[in-house]
Short mmCIF file of C-alpha atoms in Angstrom, two decimals:
data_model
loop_
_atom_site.label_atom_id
_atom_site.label_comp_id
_atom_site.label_asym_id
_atom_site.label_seq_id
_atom_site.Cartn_x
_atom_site.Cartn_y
_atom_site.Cartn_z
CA UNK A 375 58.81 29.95 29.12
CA UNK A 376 55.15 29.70 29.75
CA UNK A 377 54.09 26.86 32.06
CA UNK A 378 51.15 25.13 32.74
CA UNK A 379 51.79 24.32 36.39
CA UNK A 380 48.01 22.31 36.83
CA UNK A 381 47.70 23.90 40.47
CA UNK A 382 44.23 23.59 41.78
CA UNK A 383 41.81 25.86 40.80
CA UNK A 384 37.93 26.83 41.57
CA UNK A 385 35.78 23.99 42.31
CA UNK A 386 32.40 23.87 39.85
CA UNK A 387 30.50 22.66 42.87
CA UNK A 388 30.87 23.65 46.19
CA UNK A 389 33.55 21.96 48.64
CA UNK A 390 31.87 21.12 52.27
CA UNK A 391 34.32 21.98 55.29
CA UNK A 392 33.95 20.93 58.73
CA UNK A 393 36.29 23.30 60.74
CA UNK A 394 37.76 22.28 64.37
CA UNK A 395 40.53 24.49 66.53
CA UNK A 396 40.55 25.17 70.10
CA UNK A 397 40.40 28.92 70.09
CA UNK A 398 37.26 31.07 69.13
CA UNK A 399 39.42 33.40 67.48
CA UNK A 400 41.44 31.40 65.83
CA UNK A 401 37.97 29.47 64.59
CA UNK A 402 36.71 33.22 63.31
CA UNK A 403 40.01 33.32 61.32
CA UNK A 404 40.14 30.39 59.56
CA UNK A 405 36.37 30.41 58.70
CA UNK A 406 36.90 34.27 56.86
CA UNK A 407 39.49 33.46 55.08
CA UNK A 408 37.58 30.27 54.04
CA UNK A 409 34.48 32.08 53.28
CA UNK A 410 36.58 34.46 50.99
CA UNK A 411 35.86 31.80 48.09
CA UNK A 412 32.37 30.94 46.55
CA UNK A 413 33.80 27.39 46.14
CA UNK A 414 33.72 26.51 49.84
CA UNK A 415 31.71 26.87 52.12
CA UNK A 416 31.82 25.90 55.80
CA UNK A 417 29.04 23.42 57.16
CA UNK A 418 30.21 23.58 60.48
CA UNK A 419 32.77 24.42 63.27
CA UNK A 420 33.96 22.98 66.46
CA UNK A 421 35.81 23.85 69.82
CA UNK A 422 36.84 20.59 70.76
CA UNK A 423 37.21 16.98 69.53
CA UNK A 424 34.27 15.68 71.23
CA UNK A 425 32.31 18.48 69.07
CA UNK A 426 33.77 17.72 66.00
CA UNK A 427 33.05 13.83 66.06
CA UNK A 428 29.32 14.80 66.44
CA UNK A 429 29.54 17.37 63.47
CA UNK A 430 30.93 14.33 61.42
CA UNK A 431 28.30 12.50 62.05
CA UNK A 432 25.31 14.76 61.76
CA UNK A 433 26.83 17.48 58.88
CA UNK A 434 27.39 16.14 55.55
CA UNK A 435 31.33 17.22 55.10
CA UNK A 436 33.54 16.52 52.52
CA UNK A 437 37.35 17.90 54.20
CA UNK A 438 37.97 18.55 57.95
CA UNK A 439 40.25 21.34 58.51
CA UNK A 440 41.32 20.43 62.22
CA UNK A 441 44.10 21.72 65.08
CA UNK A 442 46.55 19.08 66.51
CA UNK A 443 45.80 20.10 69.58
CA UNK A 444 42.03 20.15 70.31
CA UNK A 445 40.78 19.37 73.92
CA UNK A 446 39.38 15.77 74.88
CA UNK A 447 40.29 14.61 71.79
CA UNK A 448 43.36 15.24 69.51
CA UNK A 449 43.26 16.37 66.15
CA UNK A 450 45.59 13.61 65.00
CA UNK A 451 43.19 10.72 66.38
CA UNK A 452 40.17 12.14 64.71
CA UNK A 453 42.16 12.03 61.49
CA UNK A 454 43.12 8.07 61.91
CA UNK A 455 39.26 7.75 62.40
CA UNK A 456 38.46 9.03 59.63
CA UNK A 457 41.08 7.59 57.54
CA UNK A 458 40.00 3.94 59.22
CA UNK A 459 36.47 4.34 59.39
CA UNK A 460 35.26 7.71 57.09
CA UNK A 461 36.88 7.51 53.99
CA UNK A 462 34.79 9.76 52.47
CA UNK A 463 35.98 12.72 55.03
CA UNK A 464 39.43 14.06 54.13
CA UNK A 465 41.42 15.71 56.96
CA UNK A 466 44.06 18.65 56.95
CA UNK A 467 45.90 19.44 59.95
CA UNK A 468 46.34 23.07 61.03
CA UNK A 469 49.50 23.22 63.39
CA UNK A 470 51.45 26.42 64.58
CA UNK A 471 55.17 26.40 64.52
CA UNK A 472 55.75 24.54 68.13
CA UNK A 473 53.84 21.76 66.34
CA UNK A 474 56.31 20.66 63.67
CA UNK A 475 57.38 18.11 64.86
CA UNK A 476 54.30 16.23 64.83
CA UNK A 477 54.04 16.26 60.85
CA UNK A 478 55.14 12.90 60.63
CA UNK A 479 52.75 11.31 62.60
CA UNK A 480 50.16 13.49 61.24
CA UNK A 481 50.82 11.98 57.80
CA UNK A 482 50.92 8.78 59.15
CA UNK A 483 47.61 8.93 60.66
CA UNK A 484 45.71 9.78 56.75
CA UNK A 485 45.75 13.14 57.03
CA UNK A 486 46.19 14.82 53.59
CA UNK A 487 47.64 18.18 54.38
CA UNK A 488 49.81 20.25 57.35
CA UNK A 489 50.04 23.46 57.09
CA UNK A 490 51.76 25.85 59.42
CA UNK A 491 49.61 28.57 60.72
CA UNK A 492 49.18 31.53 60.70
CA UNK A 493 48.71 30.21 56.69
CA UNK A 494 47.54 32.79 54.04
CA UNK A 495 44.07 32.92 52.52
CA UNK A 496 45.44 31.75 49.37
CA UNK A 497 47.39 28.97 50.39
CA UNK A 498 44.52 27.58 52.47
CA UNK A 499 42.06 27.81 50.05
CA UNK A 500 44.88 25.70 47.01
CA UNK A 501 45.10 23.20 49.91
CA UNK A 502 41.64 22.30 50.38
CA UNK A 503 40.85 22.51 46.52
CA UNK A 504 43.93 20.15 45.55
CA UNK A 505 43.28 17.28 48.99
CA UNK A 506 39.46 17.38 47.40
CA UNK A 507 40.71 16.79 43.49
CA UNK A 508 42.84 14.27 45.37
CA UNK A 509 39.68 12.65 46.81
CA UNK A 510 37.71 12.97 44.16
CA UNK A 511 40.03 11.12 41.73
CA UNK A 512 40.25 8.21 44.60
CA UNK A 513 36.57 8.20 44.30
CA UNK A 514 36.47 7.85 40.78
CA UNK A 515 39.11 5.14 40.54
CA UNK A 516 36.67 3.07 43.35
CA UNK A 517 34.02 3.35 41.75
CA UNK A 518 35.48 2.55 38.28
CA UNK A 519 37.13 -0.69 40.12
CA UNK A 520 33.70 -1.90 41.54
CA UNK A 521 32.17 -1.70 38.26
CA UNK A 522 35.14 -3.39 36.24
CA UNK A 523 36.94 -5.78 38.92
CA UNK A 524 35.20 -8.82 40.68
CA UNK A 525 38.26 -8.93 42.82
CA UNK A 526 40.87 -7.05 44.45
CA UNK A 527 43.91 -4.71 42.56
CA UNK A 528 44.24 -1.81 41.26
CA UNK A 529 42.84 0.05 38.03
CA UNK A 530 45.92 0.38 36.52
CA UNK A 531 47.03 1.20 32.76
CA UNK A 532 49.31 -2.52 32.25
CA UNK A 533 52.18 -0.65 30.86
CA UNK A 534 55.67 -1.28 31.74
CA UNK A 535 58.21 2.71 31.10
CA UNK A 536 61.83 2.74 30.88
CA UNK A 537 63.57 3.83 34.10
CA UNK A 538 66.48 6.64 33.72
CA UNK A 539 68.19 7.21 37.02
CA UNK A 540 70.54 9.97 36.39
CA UNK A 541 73.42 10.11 39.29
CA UNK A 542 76.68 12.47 40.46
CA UNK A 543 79.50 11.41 43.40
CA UNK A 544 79.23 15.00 43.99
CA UNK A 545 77.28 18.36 43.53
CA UNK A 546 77.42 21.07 41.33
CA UNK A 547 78.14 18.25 38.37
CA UNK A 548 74.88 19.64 36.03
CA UNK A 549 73.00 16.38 36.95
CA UNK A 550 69.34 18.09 37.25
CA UNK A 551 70.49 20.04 33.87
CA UNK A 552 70.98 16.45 32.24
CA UNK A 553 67.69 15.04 33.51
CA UNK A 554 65.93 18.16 32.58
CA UNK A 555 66.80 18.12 29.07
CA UNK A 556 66.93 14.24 28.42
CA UNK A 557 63.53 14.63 29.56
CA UNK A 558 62.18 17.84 27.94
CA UNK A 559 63.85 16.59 24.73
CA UNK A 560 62.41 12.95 24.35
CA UNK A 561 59.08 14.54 25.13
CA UNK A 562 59.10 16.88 22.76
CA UNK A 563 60.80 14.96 20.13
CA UNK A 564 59.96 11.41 20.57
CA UNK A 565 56.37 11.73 20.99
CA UNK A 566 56.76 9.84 24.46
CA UNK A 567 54.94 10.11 27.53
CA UNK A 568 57.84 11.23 29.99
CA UNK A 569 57.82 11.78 33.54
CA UNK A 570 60.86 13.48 35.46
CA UNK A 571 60.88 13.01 39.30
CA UNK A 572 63.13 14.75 41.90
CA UNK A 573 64.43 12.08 44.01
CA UNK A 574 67.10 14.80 45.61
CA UNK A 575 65.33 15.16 48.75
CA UNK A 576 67.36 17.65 50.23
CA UNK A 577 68.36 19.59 47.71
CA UNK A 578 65.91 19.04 44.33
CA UNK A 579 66.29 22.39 41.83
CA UNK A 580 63.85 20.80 39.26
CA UNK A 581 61.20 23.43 40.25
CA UNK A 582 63.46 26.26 39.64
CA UNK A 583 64.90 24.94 36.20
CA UNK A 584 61.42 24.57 35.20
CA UNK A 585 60.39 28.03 36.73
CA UNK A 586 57.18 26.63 38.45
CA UNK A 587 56.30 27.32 42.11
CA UNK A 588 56.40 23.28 43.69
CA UNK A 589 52.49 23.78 45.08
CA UNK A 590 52.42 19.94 44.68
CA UNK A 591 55.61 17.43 45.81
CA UNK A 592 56.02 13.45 45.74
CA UNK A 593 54.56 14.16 49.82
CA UNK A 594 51.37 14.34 48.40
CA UNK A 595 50.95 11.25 47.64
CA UNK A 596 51.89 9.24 50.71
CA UNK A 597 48.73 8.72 52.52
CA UNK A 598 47.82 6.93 49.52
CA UNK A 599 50.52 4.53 49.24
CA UNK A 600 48.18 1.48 49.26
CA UNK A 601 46.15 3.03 46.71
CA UNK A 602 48.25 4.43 43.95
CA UNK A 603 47.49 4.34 40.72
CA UNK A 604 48.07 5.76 37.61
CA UNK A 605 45.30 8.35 37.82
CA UNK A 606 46.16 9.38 41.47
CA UNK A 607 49.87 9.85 40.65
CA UNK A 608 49.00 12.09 37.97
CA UNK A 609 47.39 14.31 40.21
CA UNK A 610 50.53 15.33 41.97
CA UNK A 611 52.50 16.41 39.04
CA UNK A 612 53.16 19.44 37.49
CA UNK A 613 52.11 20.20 33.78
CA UNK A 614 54.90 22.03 31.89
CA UNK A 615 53.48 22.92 28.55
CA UNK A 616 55.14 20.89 25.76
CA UNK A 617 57.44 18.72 28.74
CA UNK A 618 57.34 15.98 30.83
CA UNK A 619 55.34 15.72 34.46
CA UNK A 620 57.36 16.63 37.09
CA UNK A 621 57.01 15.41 40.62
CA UNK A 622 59.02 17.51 42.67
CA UNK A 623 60.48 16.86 45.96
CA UNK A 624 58.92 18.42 49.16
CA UNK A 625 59.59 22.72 49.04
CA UNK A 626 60.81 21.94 52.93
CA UNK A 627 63.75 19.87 53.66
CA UNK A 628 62.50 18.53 56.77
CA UNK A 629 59.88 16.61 55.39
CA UNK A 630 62.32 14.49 52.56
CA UNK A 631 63.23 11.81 55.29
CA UNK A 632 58.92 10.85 55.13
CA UNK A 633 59.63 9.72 51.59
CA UNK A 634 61.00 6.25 52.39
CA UNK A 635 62.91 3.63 50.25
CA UNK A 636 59.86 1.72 49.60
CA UNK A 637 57.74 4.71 49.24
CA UNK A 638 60.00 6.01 46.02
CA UNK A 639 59.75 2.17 44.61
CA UNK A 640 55.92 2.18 45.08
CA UNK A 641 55.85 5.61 43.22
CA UNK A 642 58.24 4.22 40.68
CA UNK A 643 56.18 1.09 40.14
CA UNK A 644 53.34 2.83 39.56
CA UNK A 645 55.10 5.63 36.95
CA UNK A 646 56.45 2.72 35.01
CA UNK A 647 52.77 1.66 34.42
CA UNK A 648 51.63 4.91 33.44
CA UNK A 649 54.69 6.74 31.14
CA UNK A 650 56.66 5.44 28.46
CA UNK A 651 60.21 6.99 30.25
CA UNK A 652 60.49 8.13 33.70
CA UNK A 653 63.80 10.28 34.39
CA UNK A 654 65.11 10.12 37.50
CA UNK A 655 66.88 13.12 39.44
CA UNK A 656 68.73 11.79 42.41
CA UNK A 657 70.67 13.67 45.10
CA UNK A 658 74.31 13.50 45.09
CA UNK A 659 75.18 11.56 48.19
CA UNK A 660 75.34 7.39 47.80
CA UNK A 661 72.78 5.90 49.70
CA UNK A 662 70.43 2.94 50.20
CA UNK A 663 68.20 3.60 48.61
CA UNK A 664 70.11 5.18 45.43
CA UNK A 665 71.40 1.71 45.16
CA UNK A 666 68.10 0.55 45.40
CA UNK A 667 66.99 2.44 42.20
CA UNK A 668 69.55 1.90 40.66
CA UNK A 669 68.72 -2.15 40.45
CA UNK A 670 64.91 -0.87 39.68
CA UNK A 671 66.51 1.21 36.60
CA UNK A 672 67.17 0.35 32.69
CA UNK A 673 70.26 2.84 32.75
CA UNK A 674 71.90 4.63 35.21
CA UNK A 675 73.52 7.64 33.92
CA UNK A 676 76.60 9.39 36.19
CA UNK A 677 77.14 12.77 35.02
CA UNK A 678 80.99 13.97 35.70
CA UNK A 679 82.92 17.41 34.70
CA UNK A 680 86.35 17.33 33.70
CA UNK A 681 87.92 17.67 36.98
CA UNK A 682 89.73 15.18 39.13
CA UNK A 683 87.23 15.78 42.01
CA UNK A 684 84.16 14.60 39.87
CA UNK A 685 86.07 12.18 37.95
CA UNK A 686 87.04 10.63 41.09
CA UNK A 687 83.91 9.97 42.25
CA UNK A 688 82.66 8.91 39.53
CA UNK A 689 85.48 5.96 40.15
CA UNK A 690 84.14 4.97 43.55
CA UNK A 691 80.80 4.85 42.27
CA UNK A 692 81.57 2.13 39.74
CA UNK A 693 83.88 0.66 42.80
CA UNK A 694 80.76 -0.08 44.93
CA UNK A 695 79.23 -1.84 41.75
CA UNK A 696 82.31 -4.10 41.55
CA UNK A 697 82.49 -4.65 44.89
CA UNK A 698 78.57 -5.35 44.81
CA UNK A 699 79.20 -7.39 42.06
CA UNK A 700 76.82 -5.16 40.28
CA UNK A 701 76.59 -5.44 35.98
CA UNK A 702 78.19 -1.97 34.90
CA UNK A 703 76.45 -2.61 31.65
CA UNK A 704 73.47 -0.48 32.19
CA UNK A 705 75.72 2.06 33.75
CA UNK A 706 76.97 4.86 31.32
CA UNK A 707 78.64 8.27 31.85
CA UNK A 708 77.64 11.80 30.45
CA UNK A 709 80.23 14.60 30.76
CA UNK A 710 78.52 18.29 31.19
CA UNK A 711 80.51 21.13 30.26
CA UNK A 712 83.08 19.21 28.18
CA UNK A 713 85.63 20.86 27.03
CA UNK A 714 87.99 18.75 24.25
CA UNK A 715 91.15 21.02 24.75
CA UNK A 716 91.18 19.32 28.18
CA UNK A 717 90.19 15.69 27.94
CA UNK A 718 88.82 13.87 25.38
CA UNK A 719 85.87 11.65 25.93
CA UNK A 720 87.98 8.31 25.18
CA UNK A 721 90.18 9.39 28.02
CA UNK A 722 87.33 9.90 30.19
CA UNK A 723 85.91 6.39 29.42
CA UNK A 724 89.14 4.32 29.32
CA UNK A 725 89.97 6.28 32.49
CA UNK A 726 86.32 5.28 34.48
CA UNK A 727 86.04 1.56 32.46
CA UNK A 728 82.92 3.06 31.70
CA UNK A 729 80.95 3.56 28.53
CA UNK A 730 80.92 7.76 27.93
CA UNK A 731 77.37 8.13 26.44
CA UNK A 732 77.19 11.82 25.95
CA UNK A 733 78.76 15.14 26.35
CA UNK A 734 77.33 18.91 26.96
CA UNK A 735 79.18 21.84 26.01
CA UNK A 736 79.72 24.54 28.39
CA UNK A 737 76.59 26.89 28.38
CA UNK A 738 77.58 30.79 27.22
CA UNK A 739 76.98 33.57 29.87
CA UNK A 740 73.49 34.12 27.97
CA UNK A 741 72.64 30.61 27.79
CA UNK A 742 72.59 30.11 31.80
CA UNK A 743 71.19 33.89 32.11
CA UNK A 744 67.96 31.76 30.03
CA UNK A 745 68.40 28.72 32.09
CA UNK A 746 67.85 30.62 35.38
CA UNK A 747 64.94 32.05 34.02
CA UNK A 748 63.42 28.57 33.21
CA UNK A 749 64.01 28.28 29.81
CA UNK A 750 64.67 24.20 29.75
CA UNK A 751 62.66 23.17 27.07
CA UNK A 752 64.38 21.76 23.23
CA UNK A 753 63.60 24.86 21.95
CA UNK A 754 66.22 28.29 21.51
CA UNK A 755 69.51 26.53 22.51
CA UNK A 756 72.33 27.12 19.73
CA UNK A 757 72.86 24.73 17.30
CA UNK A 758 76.54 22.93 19.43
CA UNK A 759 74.02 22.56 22.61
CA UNK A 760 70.65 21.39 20.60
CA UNK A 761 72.99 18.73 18.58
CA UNK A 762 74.71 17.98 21.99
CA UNK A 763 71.15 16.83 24.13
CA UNK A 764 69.99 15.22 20.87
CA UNK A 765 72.92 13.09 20.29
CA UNK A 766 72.45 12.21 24.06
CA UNK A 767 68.48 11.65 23.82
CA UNK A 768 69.81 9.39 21.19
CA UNK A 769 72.22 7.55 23.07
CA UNK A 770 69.96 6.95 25.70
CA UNK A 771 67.22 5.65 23.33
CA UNK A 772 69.33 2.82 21.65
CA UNK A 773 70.59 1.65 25.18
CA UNK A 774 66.99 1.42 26.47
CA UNK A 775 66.02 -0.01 22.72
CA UNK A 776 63.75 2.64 21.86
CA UNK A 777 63.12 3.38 18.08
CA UNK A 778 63.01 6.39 17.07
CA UNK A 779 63.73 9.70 15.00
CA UNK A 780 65.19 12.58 16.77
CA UNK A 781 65.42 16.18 14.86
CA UNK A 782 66.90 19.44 16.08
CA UNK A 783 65.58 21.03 13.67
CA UNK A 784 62.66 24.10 14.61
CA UNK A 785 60.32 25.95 12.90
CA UNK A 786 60.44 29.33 12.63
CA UNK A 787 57.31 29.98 14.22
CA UNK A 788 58.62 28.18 17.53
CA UNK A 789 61.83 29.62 16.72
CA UNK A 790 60.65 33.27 17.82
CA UNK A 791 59.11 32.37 20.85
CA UNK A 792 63.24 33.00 22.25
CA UNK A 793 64.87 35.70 23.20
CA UNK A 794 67.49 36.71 20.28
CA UNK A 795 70.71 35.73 21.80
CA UNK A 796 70.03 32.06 21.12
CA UNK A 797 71.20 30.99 17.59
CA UNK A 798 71.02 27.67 15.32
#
């Protein structure tokens, strides 16, 4: 599968870079590999903090690219300037691997970016390109709000998307598999705008199912938590042709516990407002803040196997509804590779007290050989599977009270994009 990943790519105009570290050499490195591109071009450097609050002020600059640790004054406190007073200056810290532990309070402070030196060439230059679309869409949005607003509030699109939060008591269930192709299909099918975020923080696969490098995460959006909106939110998801947006969870585990209860709600508020269905991938441990989106959702979807293991967690889940005195009614169970020799799905929904939704067939040998290689979307899967996700995209429709048509059926045209081993 081809995918259109929307990673930043060669500005039209040039991108003005105010560069700060504490070495000379270090300095010389950063500013070749900078001036490798036609697209940016450095204005200015600095040794030293003190330095680089004068360039700001005399060099017209659009990003600084600054160390955490320059003299007299700290990279981190020039970022909070800016972010307080120089909006118009983005900052992206440059810290080497003793410095890692100051990423938090980096972020905190408005910078847009940390990366880890020694950083390659290419990397550098998608991290300045993507913080200055970043900027440049906040711009836009301002000025669009100063010449439509009298007041205060955000520019948004005043639509209110259906939330699916799709859960597991434990891993290995198919959960990401679920959300993947509820998504992918009701996209494709439906004619709805569909986002799919990767709530697992610690262990989100979303990227690889899709086959797209994660160049862009739900991280990049947190130093503009007071200003989302529906165009800025955009810009940090991942185009899959024909599919939903994806916003993947941050490449490095380290950096999930930034993304906060009340940062995920924010970014949910504001997807509600700008698809029709955002899909939720959560991570298999119960939490806080799983609860939390849970009461934010429209349906809740547990996915179980036929074993005792996931059926029994499955049970507990519903347990802390009860106990929370939580309405099971927007809570519905999917079983992933379902085999009816085994269990039926009446036994598996008399046995829960749940309602069983949907079922997926166990994938053939070939089937996850293609899913490996990122072949999630509607199209190729035999004709049990393809029935099986639209039955499901179906089911998931008519509990949110969404009308509308779903067909398996392909052309043959689309048809041969697949490798042969996929039938129906």
């Amino acid at each position: 599968m081809s995918a259109g990943i929307g990673i930043a790519v060669e500005s039209a105009e040039k991108i003005r870079l105010l560069v700060a570290t504490a070495n000379p050499s270090s300095l010389n490195v950063v500013v070749s590999m900078l001036e490798q591109y036609p697209d940016l071009e450095v204005m200015a450097s600095a040794l030293d903090g003190e330095e680089c609050l004068q360039k700001l002020q005399t060099d017209q600059i659009d990003i600084l690219l600054t160390e955490i640790n320059l003299p007299k004054i700290s990279g981190v406190k020039i970022a909070e300037y800016l972010s307080l007073e120089r909006p118009d200056v983005a900052s992206i810290i440059l810290a080497d691997q003793n410095s890692l532990g100051f990423f938090r309070t980096a972020m905190l402070a408005g910078a847009m970016d940390f990366l880890t030196m020694p950083v390659p060439s290419e990397e550098l230059a998608f991290s300045v390109r993507r913080v200055y679309d970043l900027e440049s869409e906040r711009r836009q949005r301002r000025n669009v709000e100063s010449s439509t607003q009298s007041g205060g509030g955000h520019y948004l699109l005043g639509k209110s998307g259906k939330v699916v939060t799709v859960c597991s008591g434990k891993g290995g269930t198919g959960k990401s598999v679920i959300s993947a192709f509820t998504a992918c299909f009701l996209q494709e099918r439906a004619s709805l705008a569909v986002a799919l975020a990767d709530f697992d923080l610690q262990f989100g696969d979303l990227g690889v199912l899709f086959n797209v490098h994660p160049k862009k995460s739900l991280l990049d959006l947190l130093p503009l938590i007071d200003e989302l909106d529906s165009n800025l939110i955009k810009s940090a998801s991942l185009r899959v042709d024909g599919g939903p947006d994806l916003f993947l969870s941050p490449p490095q585990v380290e950096k999930g516990e930034l993304i906060t209860t009340k940062y995920i709600l924010r970014l949910l508020d504001v997807l509600k407002e700008t698809y029709d269905l955002v899909v939720v991938n959560t991570g298999p441990r119960l939490s806080e803040t799983h609860l939390d989106l849970f009461d934010a959702s429209d349906l809740v979807i547990a996915v179980v196997n036929q074993d005792i293991s996931s059926l029994k967690a499955c049970a507990q889940l519903k347990s802390v509804y009860d106990r929370l005195g939580m309405p099971t009614d927007d809570l519905a169970v999917v079983v992933n590779k379902h085999a009816p020799d085994v269990i039926t799905l009446e036994k598996v929904g008399e046995s829960l007290g749940l309602v069983v939704i949907g079922a997926l067939p166990k994938l053939s040998k070939d089937e996850l050989e293609a899913l490996d290689g990122g072949a999630i979307s509607v199209e190729g899967w035999s004709s049990e599977v393809s029935r099986a996700i639209r039955d499901l995209s179906g089911a998931v429709c008519r509990k949110l009270g969404i009308d509308v048509q779903l067909e398996v059926e392909r052309s043959e045209e689309r048809r041969s994009r697949w490798p042969r081993f996929f039938k129906g």
